[in-house]
């Protein structure tokens, strides 16, 4: 399974940084992220949001827990051509024992709002070690 690839490998995420209940993630856009019309596929934006929020939630947990996506809501505000990048800026709205809620702004390289994504992660018992 050494050559196993996962969705995160294909999303072209340059980095995910977590600090003080906020995160930032940058996804460089390629044809992979496109609808047939040459604009950003909303599913790629949602996948970025869930991936980055999952990473951030897991920074808050013990090794015997893991955060998994439970609910995602997205509002796409503006079409984005397949060029440049999307910057996801998230902040933690709720940190409970069994769930975390993140609000994420998706911005383009011109700092224009492309989408707003809300991610609820369920916290489950699972040994990550």
mmCIF file of C-alpha atoms in Angstrom:
data_model
loop_
_atom_site.group_PDB
_atom_site.id
_atom_site.type_symbol
_atom_site.label_atom_id
_atom_site.label_comp_id
_atom_site.label_asym_id
_atom_site.label_seq_id
_atom_site.Cartn_x
_atom_site.Cartn_y
_atom_site.Cartn_z
ATOM 1 C CA UNK A 1 0.000 0.000 0.000
ATOM 2 C CA UNK A 2 3.012 2.318 -0.237
ATOM 3 C CA UNK A 3 1.693 3.807 -3.469
ATOM 4 C CA UNK A 4 -1.805 4.375 -2.060
ATOM 5 C CA UNK A 5 -3.055 7.873 -2.864
ATOM 6 C CA UNK A 6 -5.815 9.712 -1.056
ATOM 7 C CA UNK A 7 -8.006 12.686 -1.947
ATOM 8 C CA UNK A 8 -5.630 15.012 -0.087
ATOM 9 C CA UNK A 9 -2.864 13.952 -2.485
ATOM 10 C CA UNK A 10 -4.898 15.165 -5.482
ATOM 11 C CA UNK A 11 -6.287 18.417 -4.094
ATOM 12 C CA UNK A 12 -2.959 20.236 -4.575
ATOM 13 C CA UNK A 13 -3.021 21.784 -1.114
ATOM 14 C CA UNK A 14 0.225 23.668 -0.612
ATOM 15 C CA UNK A 15 -0.088 23.927 3.173
ATOM 16 C CA UNK A 16 -2.433 23.756 6.149
ATOM 17 C CA UNK A 17 -1.433 25.830 9.168
ATOM 18 C CA UNK A 18 -3.208 25.732 12.532
ATOM 19 C CA UNK A 19 -2.782 28.294 15.315
ATOM 20 C CA UNK A 20 -4.966 29.525 18.177
ATOM 21 C CA UNK A 21 -8.234 27.920 16.989
ATOM 22 C CA UNK A 22 -7.807 29.248 13.455
ATOM 23 C CA UNK A 23 -6.356 27.727 10.328
ATOM 24 C CA UNK A 24 -5.263 28.684 6.866
ATOM 25 C CA UNK A 25 -4.901 26.369 3.886
ATOM 26 C CA UNK A 26 -3.907 27.128 0.317
ATOM 27 C CA UNK A 27 -5.091 25.052 -2.652
ATOM 28 C CA UNK A 28 -3.390 25.758 -5.976
ATOM 29 C CA UNK A 29 -5.862 25.322 -8.823
ATOM 30 C CA UNK A 30 -5.364 22.993 -11.787
ATOM 31 C CA UNK A 31 -7.645 21.408 -14.380
ATOM 32 C CA UNK A 32 -8.410 18.735 -11.741
ATOM 33 C CA UNK A 33 -10.442 21.331 -9.790
ATOM 34 C CA UNK A 34 -12.512 22.392 -12.810
ATOM 35 C CA UNK A 35 -16.073 21.973 -13.984
ATOM 36 C CA UNK A 36 -16.364 21.349 -17.748
ATOM 37 C CA UNK A 37 -16.888 25.126 -18.162
ATOM 38 C CA UNK A 38 -13.416 26.007 -16.868
ATOM 39 C CA UNK A 39 -14.543 27.304 -13.495
ATOM 40 C CA UNK A 40 -13.863 25.971 -10.009
ATOM 41 C CA UNK A 41 -15.972 22.971 -9.042
ATOM 42 C CA UNK A 42 -17.832 23.602 -5.788
ATOM 43 C CA UNK A 43 -16.973 20.083 -4.653
ATOM 44 C CA UNK A 44 -13.266 20.931 -4.732
ATOM 45 C CA UNK A 45 -13.917 23.927 -2.499
ATOM 46 C CA UNK A 46 -15.931 21.770 -0.113
ATOM 47 C CA UNK A 47 -13.227 19.086 -0.080
ATOM 48 C CA UNK A 48 -10.643 21.741 0.832
ATOM 49 C CA UNK A 49 -12.855 22.976 3.659
ATOM 50 C CA UNK A 50 -13.521 19.530 5.107
ATOM 51 C CA UNK A 51 -9.873 18.507 4.804
ATOM 52 C CA UNK A 52 -8.514 21.633 6.481
ATOM 53 C CA UNK A 53 -11.169 21.659 9.218
ATOM 54 C CA UNK A 54 -10.488 17.975 9.892
ATOM 55 C CA UNK A 55 -6.777 18.664 10.182
ATOM 56 C CA UNK A 56 -7.429 21.567 12.566
ATOM 57 C CA UNK A 57 -9.865 19.567 14.719
ATOM 58 C CA UNK A 58 -7.367 16.738 15.003
ATOM 59 C CA UNK A 59 -4.804 19.182 16.419
ATOM 60 C CA UNK A 60 -7.170 19.656 19.371
ATOM 61 C CA UNK A 61 -7.654 15.950 20.166
ATOM 62 C CA UNK A 62 -5.869 13.208 22.035
ATOM 63 C CA UNK A 63 -4.347 10.293 20.120
ATOM 64 C CA UNK A 64 -7.304 8.075 21.000
ATOM 65 C CA UNK A 65 -9.764 10.347 19.181
ATOM 66 C CA UNK A 66 -10.222 11.483 15.612
ATOM 67 C CA UNK A 67 -12.405 14.121 13.973
ATOM 68 C CA UNK A 68 -14.498 13.117 10.969
ATOM 69 C CA UNK A 69 -16.779 15.251 8.824
ATOM 70 C CA UNK A 70 -20.390 15.096 9.941
ATOM 71 C CA UNK A 71 -22.037 18.041 8.192
ATOM 72 C CA UNK A 72 -20.887 20.525 5.578
ATOM 73 C CA UNK A 73 -22.773 23.538 4.303
ATOM 74 C CA UNK A 74 -21.421 25.686 1.502
ATOM 75 C CA UNK A 75 -22.588 28.908 -0.058
ATOM 76 C CA UNK A 76 -20.773 29.748 -3.279
ATOM 77 C CA UNK A 77 -20.756 33.499 -3.854
ATOM 78 C CA UNK A 78 -18.756 33.915 -7.034
ATOM 79 C CA UNK A 79 -17.476 31.829 -9.933
ATOM 80 C CA UNK A 80 -13.713 31.357 -10.009
ATOM 81 C CA UNK A 81 -11.683 30.646 -13.148
ATOM 82 C CA UNK A 82 -9.154 27.827 -12.915
ATOM 83 C CA UNK A 83 -6.097 29.936 -12.248
ATOM 84 C CA UNK A 84 -4.295 31.016 -9.124
ATOM 85 C CA UNK A 85 -5.430 29.548 -5.842
ATOM 86 C CA UNK A 86 -8.058 29.383 -3.124
ATOM 87 C CA UNK A 87 -7.119 30.385 0.405
ATOM 88 C CA UNK A 88 -9.246 28.834 3.160
ATOM 89 C CA UNK A 89 -9.345 30.859 6.387
ATOM 90 C CA UNK A 90 -11.167 29.039 9.164
ATOM 91 C CA UNK A 91 -12.033 29.741 12.745
ATOM 92 C CA UNK A 92 -13.412 27.493 15.443
ATOM 93 C CA UNK A 93 -16.965 28.427 16.465
ATOM 94 C CA UNK A 94 -17.599 25.525 18.858
ATOM 95 C CA UNK A 95 -15.367 22.989 20.586
ATOM 96 C CA UNK A 96 -17.470 20.399 22.367
ATOM 97 C CA UNK A 97 -16.639 16.920 23.628
ATOM 98 C CA UNK A 98 -18.306 15.251 20.639
ATOM 99 C CA UNK A 99 -18.221 17.909 17.917
ATOM 100 C CA UNK A 100 -16.317 20.886 16.533
ATOM 101 C CA UNK A 101 -17.835 23.556 14.276
ATOM 102 C CA UNK A 102 -15.667 25.594 11.894
ATOM 103 C CA UNK A 103 -16.569 28.622 9.754
ATOM 104 C CA UNK A 104 -14.367 28.995 6.693
ATOM 105 C CA UNK A 105 -13.992 31.849 4.203
ATOM 106 C CA UNK A 106 -12.706 30.783 0.790
ATOM 107 C CA UNK A 107 -10.812 33.647 -0.836
ATOM 108 C CA UNK A 108 -9.057 33.917 -4.181
ATOM 109 C CA UNK A 109 -5.658 35.459 -4.873
ATOM 110 C CA UNK A 110 -7.353 38.887 -5.173
ATOM 111 C CA UNK A 111 -8.775 38.423 -1.644
ATOM 112 C CA UNK A 112 -12.295 38.162 -3.099
ATOM 113 C CA UNK A 113 -14.822 35.963 -1.314
ATOM 114 C CA UNK A 114 -15.584 32.858 -3.382
ATOM 115 C CA UNK A 115 -17.441 30.705 -0.834
ATOM 116 C CA UNK A 116 -18.408 30.387 2.804
ATOM 117 C CA UNK A 117 -18.182 26.845 4.192
ATOM 118 C CA UNK A 118 -19.327 25.564 7.569
ATOM 119 C CA UNK A 119 -17.944 22.210 8.718
ATOM 120 C CA UNK A 120 -19.129 20.194 11.699
ATOM 121 C CA UNK A 121 -16.735 17.441 12.722
ATOM 122 C CA UNK A 122 -17.816 14.564 14.909
ATOM 123 C CA UNK A 123 -15.247 13.553 17.509
ATOM 124 C CA UNK A 124 -15.024 9.769 17.742
ATOM 125 C CA UNK A 125 -12.888 7.312 19.659
ATOM 126 C CA UNK A 126 -10.243 5.876 17.361
ATOM 127 C CA UNK A 127 -6.620 5.080 18.129
ATOM 128 C CA UNK A 128 -4.492 7.216 15.764
ATOM 129 C CA UNK A 129 -1.170 5.899 17.051
#
